[in-house]
Coordinates of C-alpha atoms and ligand atoms in Angstrom, one line a residue:
M4 CA 132.2 129.1 106.6
E5 CA 131.2 129.3 110.4
L6 CA 127.5 128.8 111.7
T7 CA 127.0 132.3 112.7
E8 CA 123.5 133.3 113.7
N9 CA 121.3 135.8 115.2
L10 CA 120.1 133.7 118.3
T11 CA 117.5 136.0 119.1
N12 CA 115.7 135.1 115.7
S13 CA 115.9 131.3 116.4
F14 CA 114.7 128.5 118.7
Q15 CA 116.2 125.5 120.0
G16 CA 113.8 122.2 119.8
I17 CA 114.7 118.4 119.7
A18 CA 116.2 117.0 116.5
V19 CA 114.1 114.0 115.3
S20 CA 115.1 113.6 111.9
P21 CA 118.3 114.6 110.2
G22 CA 118.6 116.8 107.6
I23 CA 118.7 120.7 106.5
G24 CA 115.5 122.4 105.2
I25 CA 115.4 126.1 104.1
G26 CA 112.0 127.7 103.0
R27 CA 109.2 129.1 104.0
V28 CA 106.7 128.3 106.4
M29 CA 103.2 126.3 105.6
K30 CA 101.2 126.6 109.0
I31 CA 98.7 123.5 109.6
A32 CA 95.3 124.3 111.7
G33 CA 93.7 121.0 113.6
P34 CA 92.9 119.4 116.3
G35 CA 95.2 121.1 119.2
N36 CA 97.0 123.0 116.7
A37 CA 97.8 127.0 116.7
A38 CA 95.3 129.5 115.2
P39 CA 95.5 128.8 111.4
E40 CA 96.8 131.8 109.4
R41 CA 94.5 134.5 108.8
L42 CA 94.2 135.3 104.7
E43 CA 92.6 138.6 103.3
I44 CA 90.5 137.2 100.8
P45 CA 89.1 139.9 98.1
E46 CA 85.4 140.8 98.3
S47 CA 84.7 138.8 95.6
S48 CA 85.6 135.4 96.8
I49 CA 83.4 135.9 99.8
N50 CA 80.5 133.9 98.8
A51 CA 82.8 130.9 97.4
E52 CA 84.4 131.4 101.1
I53 CA 80.6 130.7 102.6
E54 CA 80.1 127.9 100.0
R55 CA 83.5 126.3 101.2
L56 CA 82.1 126.5 104.8
H57 CA 78.9 124.7 104.0
T58 CA 80.4 122.1 101.6
A59 CA 82.7 121.1 104.9
I60 CA 79.5 121.4 107.3
A61 CA 77.4 118.6 105.3
A62 CA 80.8 116.5 105.1
T63 CA 81.1 116.7 108.7
A64 CA 77.3 116.2 109.8
E65 CA 77.9 113.3 107.1
Q66 CA 80.8 111.9 108.7
L67 CA 79.0 111.9 112.3
S68 CA 75.9 110.1 111.3
S69 CA 77.5 107.3 110.0
L70 CA 79.8 107.4 112.9
Q71 CA 76.3 107.4 114.7
S72 CA 75.2 104.2 112.9
E73 CA 78.5 102.2 113.1
L74 CA 78.4 102.9 116.9
R75 CA 74.4 102.0 117.2
R76 CA 75.6 98.2 115.3
K77 CA 77.7 98.1 118.6
L78 CA 76.7 99.8 121.6
N79 CA 73.1 100.9 123.2
N80 CA 71.4 103.4 121.5
L81 CA 71.9 105.9 124.4
D82 CA 75.6 105.8 124.2
A83 CA 75.1 106.6 120.5
D84 CA 73.1 109.7 120.9
I85 CA 75.9 111.4 122.1
F86 CA 76.8 112.3 118.1
E87 CA 73.1 113.3 117.8
F88 CA 74.1 116.3 120.0
H89 CA 77.4 116.7 118.0
I90 CA 75.4 116.4 114.7
M91 CA 73.1 118.9 116.1
L92 CA 76.0 121.4 117.2
V93 CA 77.7 121.5 113.5
R94 CA 74.1 122.5 112.4
D95 CA 73.6 125.4 114.6
R96 CA 72.6 128.5 113.6
T97 CA 74.2 130.4 116.0
L98 CA 77.2 129.0 114.8
I99 CA 77.1 129.2 111.3
T100 CA 75.9 132.7 111.1
A101 CA 79.2 133.8 113.6
I102 CA 81.7 131.9 111.4
E103 CA 79.7 133.7 108.0
N104 CA 80.1 137.2 109.7
N105 CA 83.6 136.7 110.5
I106 CA 84.1 135.9 107.0
R107 CA 82.2 138.8 105.4
S108 CA 83.5 141.5 108.1
G109 CA 87.0 140.1 108.4
K110 CA 87.0 139.3 104.7
C111 CA 89.2 136.3 105.6
N112 CA 89.5 132.7 105.3
C113 CA 86.8 130.5 106.7
E114 CA 89.7 128.3 108.5
Y115 CA 90.3 132.1 110.5
A116 CA 86.9 132.4 110.8
L117 CA 86.1 129.3 112.2
Y118 CA 88.9 129.7 114.5
E119 CA 87.5 133.0 115.9
A120 CA 84.2 131.9 116.5
L121 CA 85.1 128.8 118.4
E122 CA 87.5 130.8 120.2
H123 CA 84.6 133.1 121.4
F124 CA 82.0 130.1 122.1
Q125 CA 84.6 128.5 124.0
K126 CA 85.1 131.8 126.4
V127 CA 81.3 131.7 126.4
F128 CA 81.2 128.3 127.9
S129 CA 83.4 128.5 130.0
T130 CA 81.7 131.0 132.3
I131 CA 78.4 129.3 132.4
P132 CA 78.2 128.3 136.5
D133 CA 76.7 124.6 135.8
E134 CA 79.0 122.1 135.1
Y135 CA 77.3 120.3 132.8
L136 CA 76.8 123.1 130.6
R137 CA 80.2 124.0 131.1
E138 CA 81.7 120.6 130.1
R139 CA 79.6 120.7 126.8
S140 CA 82.5 122.9 125.5
L141 CA 84.3 120.0 124.7
D142 CA 81.4 118.8 122.7
L143 CA 82.3 122.3 120.7
R144 CA 85.9 121.2 120.4
D145 CA 85.6 118.0 119.0
V146 CA 82.9 119.3 116.5
G147 CA 85.2 122.1 115.7
A148 CA 88.2 120.1 115.1
R149 CA 86.1 117.8 112.8
L150 CA 85.1 120.6 110.8
M151 CA 88.5 122.2 110.6
E152 CA 90.1 118.9 109.3
N153 CA 87.4 119.1 107.0
L154 CA 88.3 122.4 105.7
T155 CA 91.5 122.3 105.4
D156 CA 92.9 120.7 102.4
V157 CA 97.0 121.1 103.2
N158 CA 97.5 119.2 100.3
A159 CA 95.3 121.7 97.7
V160 CA 96.9 124.3 99.3
M161 CA 100.0 123.1 98.8
Q162 CA 99.8 122.6 95.1
G163 CA 98.7 126.1 94.2
L164 CA 101.8 127.6 95.9
D165 CA 105.2 128.2 93.4
D166 CA 107.5 126.7 96.1
H167 CA 107.9 123.9 98.3
R168 CA 107.3 124.6 102.3
V169 CA 108.1 123.9 105.6
I170 CA 105.1 122.2 107.8
V171 CA 104.6 124.0 111.1
A172 CA 101.9 122.9 113.5
A173 CA 101.1 122.3 117.0
S174 CA 101.0 118.6 116.3
L175 CA 100.7 116.1 113.3
T176 CA 99.2 112.6 114.3
P177 CA 100.3 109.9 112.1
T178 CA 97.4 109.4 110.0
E179 CA 97.9 113.2 108.9
T180 CA 101.1 112.7 108.3
A181 CA 101.1 109.6 106.3
R182 CA 98.2 111.7 104.2
L183 CA 99.9 114.4 103.4
D184 CA 101.6 115.2 99.8
T185 CA 105.0 115.0 101.0
S186 CA 106.7 115.7 97.3
R187 CA 106.4 119.5 98.4
V188 CA 107.2 119.8 102.0
L189 CA 111.1 120.7 103.3
G190 CA 110.6 119.7 106.7
F191 CA 108.4 119.8 109.8
V192 CA 108.7 122.1 112.9
L193 CA 106.4 121.3 115.7
E194 CA 105.3 121.8 119.4
N195 CA 104.6 118.0 120.5
G196 CA 106.7 115.3 120.2
S197 CA 109.8 113.3 120.3
V198 CA 112.5 110.8 118.5
T199 CA 110.4 108.1 118.7
S200 CA 106.4 110.2 118.4
H201 CA 105.4 108.0 115.3
T202 CA 105.5 111.4 113.4
A203 CA 109.1 111.4 113.9
I204 CA 109.5 108.1 112.3
L205 CA 107.8 108.8 109.4
A206 CA 109.7 112.1 109.1
R207 CA 112.5 110.3 109.2
S208 CA 111.6 107.4 106.6
L209 CA 110.3 109.9 104.3
N210 CA 114.4 111.8 104.7
L211 CA 112.9 114.9 105.9
P212 CA 114.6 117.0 108.7
A213 CA 112.3 117.1 111.9
V214 CA 112.0 119.3 115.2
V215 CA 109.8 119.3 117.8
G216 CA 109.1 120.9 121.3
I217 CA 109.3 124.3 119.9
P218 CA 106.8 126.1 122.4
G219 CA 103.7 127.2 120.9
A220 CA 103.7 130.7 121.5
D221 CA 107.2 131.0 119.3
L222 CA 105.0 129.2 116.6
A223 CA 101.9 131.2 116.9
N224 CA 104.3 134.1 115.4
L225 CA 105.0 132.3 112.0
S226 CA 103.4 133.2 109.0
G227 CA 103.5 132.4 105.5
A228 CA 106.3 135.1 105.2
D229 CA 108.5 133.9 106.9
K230 CA 111.5 131.4 105.9
L231 CA 112.9 128.7 108.6
I232 CA 116.2 127.4 108.3
I233 CA 115.4 123.1 110.5
D234 CA 118.6 121.9 111.5
G235 CA 117.3 118.4 112.1
F236 CA 120.6 117.4 113.6
S237 CA 121.2 120.0 116.5
G238 CA 117.5 121.0 116.7
R239 CA 118.2 124.6 116.0
V240 CA 115.4 126.6 113.8
I241 CA 116.3 129.9 112.9
V242 CA 113.6 132.5 111.6
N243 CA 114.5 134.6 108.2
P244 CA 117.7 133.9 108.4
D245 CA 120.7 136.7 106.9
S246 CA 122.1 135.0 103.5
R247 CA 125.4 134.5 105.6
T248 CA 123.7 132.3 107.8
E249 CA 121.7 130.6 105.3
E250 CA 124.7 129.9 103.1
A251 CA 126.6 128.7 105.9
Y252 CA 123.8 125.8 106.6
R253 CA 123.2 125.1 103.1
L254 CA 127.3 123.9 103.3
K255 CA 126.6 121.9 106.0
A256 CA 123.8 120.2 104.7
R257 CA 126.3 119.7 101.4
A258 CA 128.6 118.2 103.5
A259 CA 126.0 116.0 105.4
D260 CA 125.4 114.4 101.8
E261 CA 128.6 114.1 101.1
F262 CA 129.2 112.1 104.3
H263 CA 126.2 109.9 103.3
A264 CA 127.5 109.1 99.9
R265 CA 131.0 108.3 101.4
M266 CA 128.8 105.9 103.6
Q267 CA 127.1 104.1 100.7
A268 CA 130.2 103.6 98.9
D269 CA 130.4 101.1 100.9
N270 CA 126.7 99.1 100.1
A271 CA 128.2 96.2 98.7
L272 CA 130.5 95.2 101.3
P273 CA 129.4 92.7 104.2
S274 CA 127.7 93.9 107.5
E275 CA 130.5 92.4 109.9
T276 CA 132.6 93.6 112.9
V277 CA 136.8 93.8 112.1
D278 CA 137.1 90.4 113.6
G279 CA 134.5 88.9 111.5
F280 CA 131.1 88.5 113.5
S281 CA 128.5 89.2 110.8
I282 CA 125.7 91.4 112.1
P283 CA 122.7 91.3 109.3
L284 CA 121.4 94.8 108.7
A285 CA 118.0 95.0 107.3
V286 CA 115.3 97.9 106.5
N287 CA 112.2 99.1 108.6
L288 CA 109.3 100.1 106.5
D289 CA 106.2 102.2 107.2
S290 CA 103.7 101.2 104.4
A291 CA 103.5 97.6 102.8
C292 CA 103.0 99.1 99.2
C293 CA 106.8 100.8 98.7
D294 CA 109.2 100.4 95.9
L295 CA 112.2 98.6 97.4
S296 CA 114.9 99.5 95.3
S297 CA 116.5 102.0 97.6
V298 CA 116.2 99.5 100.0
K299 CA 117.9 97.0 98.3
S300 CA 120.7 99.5 97.1
T301 CA 121.5 99.8 100.5
G302 CA 122.8 96.1 100.4
A303 CA 119.9 95.2 103.5
S304 CA 119.6 91.7 104.6
G305 CA 115.5 91.8 104.4
I306 CA 112.7 93.6 105.8
G307 CA 113.4 93.7 109.4
L308 CA 109.7 95.1 110.2
V309 CA 106.4 96.4 108.6
R310 CA 104.7 98.6 109.9
T311 CA 101.0 98.0 108.7
E312 CA 98.8 99.5 110.7
F313 CA 99.1 103.0 108.6
M314 CA 97.2 101.1 105.9
F315 CA 94.0 101.2 108.8
L316 CA 93.9 104.5 109.6
N317 CA 92.1 106.2 106.8
P318 CA 88.7 106.9 108.1
H319 CA 87.2 106.3 105.1
H320 CA 87.8 103.2 104.3
L321 CA 89.4 99.9 105.9
P322 CA 91.2 97.6 103.7
T323 CA 90.1 94.7 102.5
E324 CA 91.3 90.8 102.3
E325 CA 91.7 90.9 98.8
E326 CA 93.4 94.7 98.9
Q327 CA 96.0 93.7 101.3
F328 CA 96.6 90.2 99.7
E329 CA 97.3 92.4 97.0
V330 CA 99.8 94.8 98.7
Y331 CA 101.7 92.0 100.9
K332 CA 102.3 89.6 97.5
K333 CA 103.7 92.9 95.4
L334 CA 106.1 93.4 98.5
L335 CA 106.8 89.4 98.8
I336 CA 107.5 89.1 95.3
E337 CA 109.6 92.3 94.7
A338 CA 111.5 91.2 97.9
G339 CA 112.5 87.7 96.4
D340 CA 114.5 85.0 99.1
L341 CA 114.9 88.1 101.6
P342 CA 113.5 87.8 104.7
V343 CA 109.9 90.1 105.3
V344 CA 109.0 90.6 108.7
I345 CA 105.2 91.8 108.5
R346 CA 104.1 93.4 111.8
T347 CA 100.4 92.9 112.2
M348 CA 98.6 96.3 112.8
D349 CA 99.6 97.9 116.0
I350 CA 96.5 100.0 116.2
G351 CA 95.9 102.1 119.5
G352 CA 98.5 104.6 121.5
D353 CA 98.9 107.7 119.2
K354 CA 97.8 105.7 116.2
I355 CA 94.3 105.9 116.6
A356 CA 91.8 105.6 113.4
A357 CA 88.4 106.6 113.9
G358 CA 85.9 103.7 113.6
I359 CA 87.8 100.9 114.4
S360 CA 87.8 101.4 118.0
T361 CA 84.6 102.3 120.4
V362 CA 86.5 101.8 123.3
A363 CA 87.2 105.8 124.7
E364 CA 90.8 104.9 126.9
E365 CA 92.0 107.2 129.8
N366 CA 95.3 106.1 128.5
P367 CA 95.7 104.4 125.0
F368 CA 99.1 103.5 125.1
L369 CA 98.4 101.2 128.2
G370 CA 95.1 100.4 126.8
L371 CA 94.0 98.2 123.9
R372 CA 96.9 98.3 121.4
G373 CA 98.5 96.2 119.0
I374 CA 98.2 92.5 119.9
R375 CA 95.0 93.4 122.7
L376 CA 93.2 95.2 120.2
A377 CA 93.1 92.6 117.5
L378 CA 92.3 89.6 119.9
R379 CA 89.7 91.6 122.4
E380 CA 88.5 94.4 119.9
R381 CA 88.6 94.0 116.6
V382 CA 89.4 89.8 116.3
D383 CA 87.2 90.8 112.8
L384 CA 90.0 93.0 111.2
F385 CA 92.7 90.8 112.8
K386 CA 91.1 87.6 111.2
T387 CA 91.0 89.3 107.6
Q388 CA 94.5 90.4 107.9
L389 CA 96.0 87.3 108.8
R390 CA 94.1 85.7 105.8
A391 CA 95.6 88.0 103.3
L392 CA 99.4 87.7 105.1
L393 CA 98.6 83.8 104.7
R394 CA 97.9 83.7 101.1
A395 CA 100.3 86.2 100.1
G396 CA 103.0 83.9 102.4
V397 CA 102.9 81.4 99.1
Y398 CA 105.0 84.0 97.3
G399 CA 107.6 85.2 99.3
N400 CA 110.0 84.5 102.6
L401 CA 107.1 85.9 104.7
H402 CA 107.7 86.2 108.4
I403 CA 104.8 87.5 110.5
M404 CA 105.6 89.6 113.8
L405 CA 103.0 90.4 116.7
P406 CA 103.3 93.7 118.4
M407 CA 102.7 94.5 122.3
I408 CA 103.2 91.1 123.2
S409 CA 103.1 91.1 127.2
S410 CA 101.9 87.4 128.1
I411 CA 102.2 83.7 126.6
S412 CA 98.6 83.6 125.9
E413 CA 98.4 86.4 123.7
V414 CA 100.9 83.6 121.3
W415 CA 98.7 80.9 122.2
E416 CA 95.7 82.6 121.2
T417 CA 96.8 83.8 117.8
R418 CA 98.4 80.7 116.9
S419 CA 95.0 79.1 117.5
I420 CA 93.4 81.8 115.3
I421 CA 96.1 81.3 112.5
D422 CA 95.4 77.3 112.5
K423 CA 91.5 77.4 112.5
L424 CA 92.0 80.3 109.6
C425 CA 94.5 77.5 107.4
S426 CA 92.3 74.5 108.3
E427 CA 89.3 76.9 106.8
M428 CA 91.4 77.5 103.7
A429 CA 92.4 74.2 103.2
E430 CA 89.1 73.3 103.4
K431 CA 88.3 75.7 100.6
G432 CA 91.2 74.8 98.5
I433 CA 92.7 78.1 99.1
E434 CA 96.4 78.4 98.2
H435 CA 98.1 79.4 101.3
V436 CA 101.1 78.7 103.8
R437 CA 100.6 76.4 107.1
E438 CA 104.3 76.8 108.5
L439 CA 105.8 80.2 108.8
P440 CA 108.2 82.0 111.2
L441 CA 105.8 83.7 114.0
G442 CA 107.9 86.3 115.9
V443 CA 107.2 88.5 118.7
M444 CA 108.2 92.3 119.6
I445 CA 109.3 92.6 122.9
E446 CA 108.1 96.1 123.8
T447 CA 107.1 95.6 127.7
P448 CA 109.2 95.1 130.3
G449 CA 107.1 92.0 131.0
A450 CA 107.8 90.2 127.6
A451 CA 111.8 91.1 128.3
L452 CA 111.2 89.3 131.7
I453 CA 109.4 86.2 130.4
A454 CA 112.0 86.1 127.0
G455 CA 112.6 82.6 128.2
E456 CA 109.5 81.0 128.7
L457 CA 108.3 83.2 125.1
S458 CA 111.4 81.9 123.3
R459 CA 110.3 78.1 123.4
I460 CA 106.6 79.2 121.8
C461 CA 107.7 81.8 118.8
D462 CA 110.5 81.7 116.4
F463 CA 112.4 84.6 116.7
F464 CA 112.5 88.2 118.6
S465 CA 112.3 91.6 117.6
I466 CA 113.2 94.4 120.3
G467 CA 110.9 97.3 119.8
T468 CA 113.1 99.3 121.9
N469 CA 111.1 102.4 121.4
D470 CA 108.6 101.4 123.5
L471 CA 110.6 99.4 125.8
V472 CA 112.1 102.7 127.2
Q473 CA 108.9 104.2 127.3
Y474 CA 107.4 101.6 129.2
T475 CA 110.5 101.0 131.4
R476 CA 111.2 104.0 132.5
A477 CA 107.5 105.6 132.5
I478 CA 108.1 108.0 129.8
D479 CA 105.4 108.7 127.0
R480 CA 107.3 108.3 123.7
G481 CA 105.7 111.3 122.8
N482 CA 105.7 113.9 125.2
E483 CA 108.3 116.4 124.6
H484 CA 108.0 117.7 128.3
V485 CA 110.1 114.4 129.4
A486 CA 111.9 114.0 126.2
Y487 CA 114.6 114.7 128.6
L488 CA 114.4 111.3 130.2
Y489 CA 114.0 109.7 127.0
R490 CA 117.3 107.7 127.1
P491 CA 117.7 104.3 125.4
A492 CA 121.7 103.6 126.9
H493 CA 120.0 104.0 130.2
P494 CA 121.0 100.9 132.3
S495 CA 117.8 99.9 133.0
V496 CA 116.9 99.0 129.6
L497 CA 120.0 97.7 128.7
K498 CA 119.6 95.2 131.6
L499 CA 116.3 94.0 129.6
I500 CA 117.8 93.6 126.2
K501 CA 120.8 91.6 127.9
Q502 CA 117.3 89.6 129.8
T503 CA 115.6 89.1 125.9
V504 CA 119.2 87.6 124.6
E505 CA 119.5 85.4 127.6
G506 CA 115.9 84.9 127.3
A507 CA 116.2 84.1 123.4
R508 CA 119.2 81.7 124.1
E509 CA 117.0 79.2 125.9
G510 CA 114.7 78.6 123.1
G511 CA 117.3 79.0 120.7
I512 CA 116.0 81.4 118.7
P513 CA 117.2 85.0 117.2
V514 CA 117.0 88.5 118.4
S515 CA 116.5 91.1 116.4
V516 CA 116.4 95.3 117.4
C517 CA 114.2 97.3 115.2
G518 CA 113.7 100.4 117.1
Q519 CA 115.3 103.7 116.7
M520 CA 118.2 102.4 118.8
A521 CA 119.4 100.3 116.1
A522 CA 119.5 103.2 113.7
D523 CA 122.1 105.0 116.0
P524 CA 125.5 104.1 115.0
A525 CA 127.2 104.6 118.6
L526 CA 124.3 102.1 120.4
A527 CA 124.2 99.7 117.8
V528 CA 127.6 98.6 118.7
L529 CA 126.3 98.5 122.3
L530 CA 123.4 96.1 121.0
V531 CA 126.2 94.0 118.9
G532 CA 128.2 93.7 122.5
L533 CA 124.5 92.9 124.0
G534 CA 124.1 89.9 122.2
V535 CA 122.0 90.7 119.7
H536 CA 122.0 89.1 116.1
E537 CA 120.6 91.2 113.7
L538 CA 119.3 94.9 113.4
S539 CA 116.7 97.0 111.4
M540 CA 116.2 100.2 110.7
V541 CA 115.2 103.3 108.2
D542 CA 117.0 102.4 105.3
S543 CA 118.9 106.1 105.3
A544 CA 120.8 105.0 108.4
L545 CA 121.8 101.6 107.0
P546 CA 125.2 102.9 105.5
I547 CA 126.2 104.6 108.9
V548 CA 125.4 101.8 111.0
R549 CA 127.3 99.3 108.9
R550 CA 130.5 101.3 108.4
A551 CA 130.3 101.3 112.5
I552 CA 130.0 97.9 112.7
R553 CA 133.1 97.5 110.4
S554 CA 135.0 99.8 112.4
V555 CA 134.5 97.8 115.9
S556 CA 135.8 94.3 116.6
M557 CA 133.4 92.3 118.6
Y558 CA 135.6 92.3 121.4
D559 CA 135.1 96.4 121.5
A560 CA 131.7 96.0 121.7
V561 CA 131.3 93.1 124.1
Q562 CA 133.6 95.1 126.5
A563 CA 131.9 98.4 125.8
A564 CA 128.5 96.6 126.6
E565 CA 130.3 94.9 129.9
K566 CA 131.3 98.4 131.0
A567 CA 127.7 99.7 130.1
L568 CA 126.0 96.9 132.2
A569 CA 127.6 98.0 135.5
C570 CA 126.6 101.5 134.6
G571 CA 124.0 103.5 137.0
R572 CA 123.1 106.5 134.6
A573 CA 122.5 106.6 130.7
A574 CA 125.1 110.0 130.3
E575 CA 128.4 107.2 131.5
V576 CA 126.8 105.1 129.1
E577 CA 126.6 107.3 126.2
E578 CA 130.0 108.3 127.1
I579 CA 131.2 104.9 126.7
V580 CA 130.0 104.1 123.7
A581 CA 130.6 108.1 122.2
G582 CA 134.6 106.8 123.0
V583 CA 134.3 103.7 121.2
L584 CA 133.3 105.3 117.7
R585 CA 135.5 108.4 118.4
E586 CA 138.2 106.3 118.7
R587 CA 137.3 103.6 115.5
F588 CA 135.1 105.8 113.4
P589 CA 136.5 109.5 113.6
E590 CA 134.7 110.2 110.9
L591 CA 131.5 110.6 111.8
A592 CA 132.2 112.5 115.3
E593 CA 133.6 115.2 112.7
I594 CA 130.2 115.6 111.0
Ligands
PEP602 C1 109.4 100.5 118.7 O1 108.6 99.9 119.5 O2 110.3 100.0 118.9 C2 108.6 99.5 117.4 C3 109.9 99.2 116.6 O3 107.6 99.9 116.9 P1 106.8 101.1 116.9 O4 108.4 102.3 116.7 O5 106.0 100.9 115.5 O6 105.8 101.4 118.2
MG603 MG1 106.5 99.7 119.6

């Protein structure tokens, strides 16, 4: 059946996680998000709704006080007193009365009543002539967002629904996505984000379709009564489809499932080119606590990246050494002999956790992120994590990897911390590993340019193309407005990858790629041609990438890479690699 659809009732966004999702809308309110859904409530529920408001106010005030005490510990009292003002705001009678009145007179849910009150006060603030007072509207927005977060328990709301839903929001932070009960989610439609934003990465690892970059005004018109089709292959979102369109998309979903099943039939076959070059394929994990059975069934050569930072994003609890040790140990035991590359916490950028950092940054992606935060601000957390890792290393084939490396000294500093921790543990008779492979991520152009030097002081490289593209081309990876420029196949990126491979050769160490580029079958072939030894990706992509590699010769790959390096534009490179796959793997082009 043809994919016919009523185009006036559809939006085109950016496809960031493949698959088809069909179901009704669940809107999420929150910081930076559109108006929450207005729900009518009966007269008899008004008091309960007001009680809910007061519970959320108490929780918000408590969070703010503990944040204030935490800051007092680290800063002078003056800076921490900012929170005093926030606590006063959340308890402000005028604000509370306005929300209560909105609930009573509008007979609506608390979230909507809060939203209305915030809108009203923002307008009032904006007309104040005094600049200092006018800027206090930012504090109100901050407090309002916190209150909204405490009010909205999306998981509880979804539990009460009789069907699964498509999440619609302006934006979702990685923390919010990680906290969602995704067993009831059919996919995501967001205003903000891009293919390598961390929410998109999570959607892919959850095997849920996602489309981003839909204008807020279009999302604002959607409600829980609307049914959506999200096409995570093309980026199309269709509102209230007719039965013919819905049937066509159900067929498309079935064809995609059948294609995947055909690819999975090859899971036991080696990942090698037709002329016999082996390219091990590993899997990325977004959490260290997970069941490895589906990973093992893909025939993966190991775990090429474990993103541990999500463990640290719960504002109410930071994982202790013992808790981390148990998680890493379980993972290593389950993986058996397979190598497991655990990356130390890559906090910062868009993965910001309340209570971890007290530094307010204008440009978090260029600030205290990854190894910088670990060595400069939270060396306490870094040491706790390293101790847990070194102890767990006894139980399997552990490799430790450092994120956001941009200088040699960061590796030396880490090595010296590890040495000290090992000596302390040896003195206390605590079992641990002393020798283990220590690798670095190549995610900044600076690191790629000194790859030769870095290769002499570490044991492996893993190229994080998600960030390498961002930093090379100066494109915020989470910003949908510049997503049109986000092209991993751009020759500037390829040249840095080539340089990294050559640098690794100087130190005789292997190079892997664990960014999203490795999960794209055409780009994976290009990476092989550039001399990358191993690829690591979300498990669902592995069977398709294996088939792509099994379809080409090393000669094809190297030729494509050589041609690509001589190009000036990403589009030319994309055409070269698409041409190789059209010829060698036509089934992919059909799907
Ligand atoms: C990358 O940058 O490519 C990478 C794998 O790390 P992350 O996506 O977690 O930043
Ligand atoms: Mg990265």
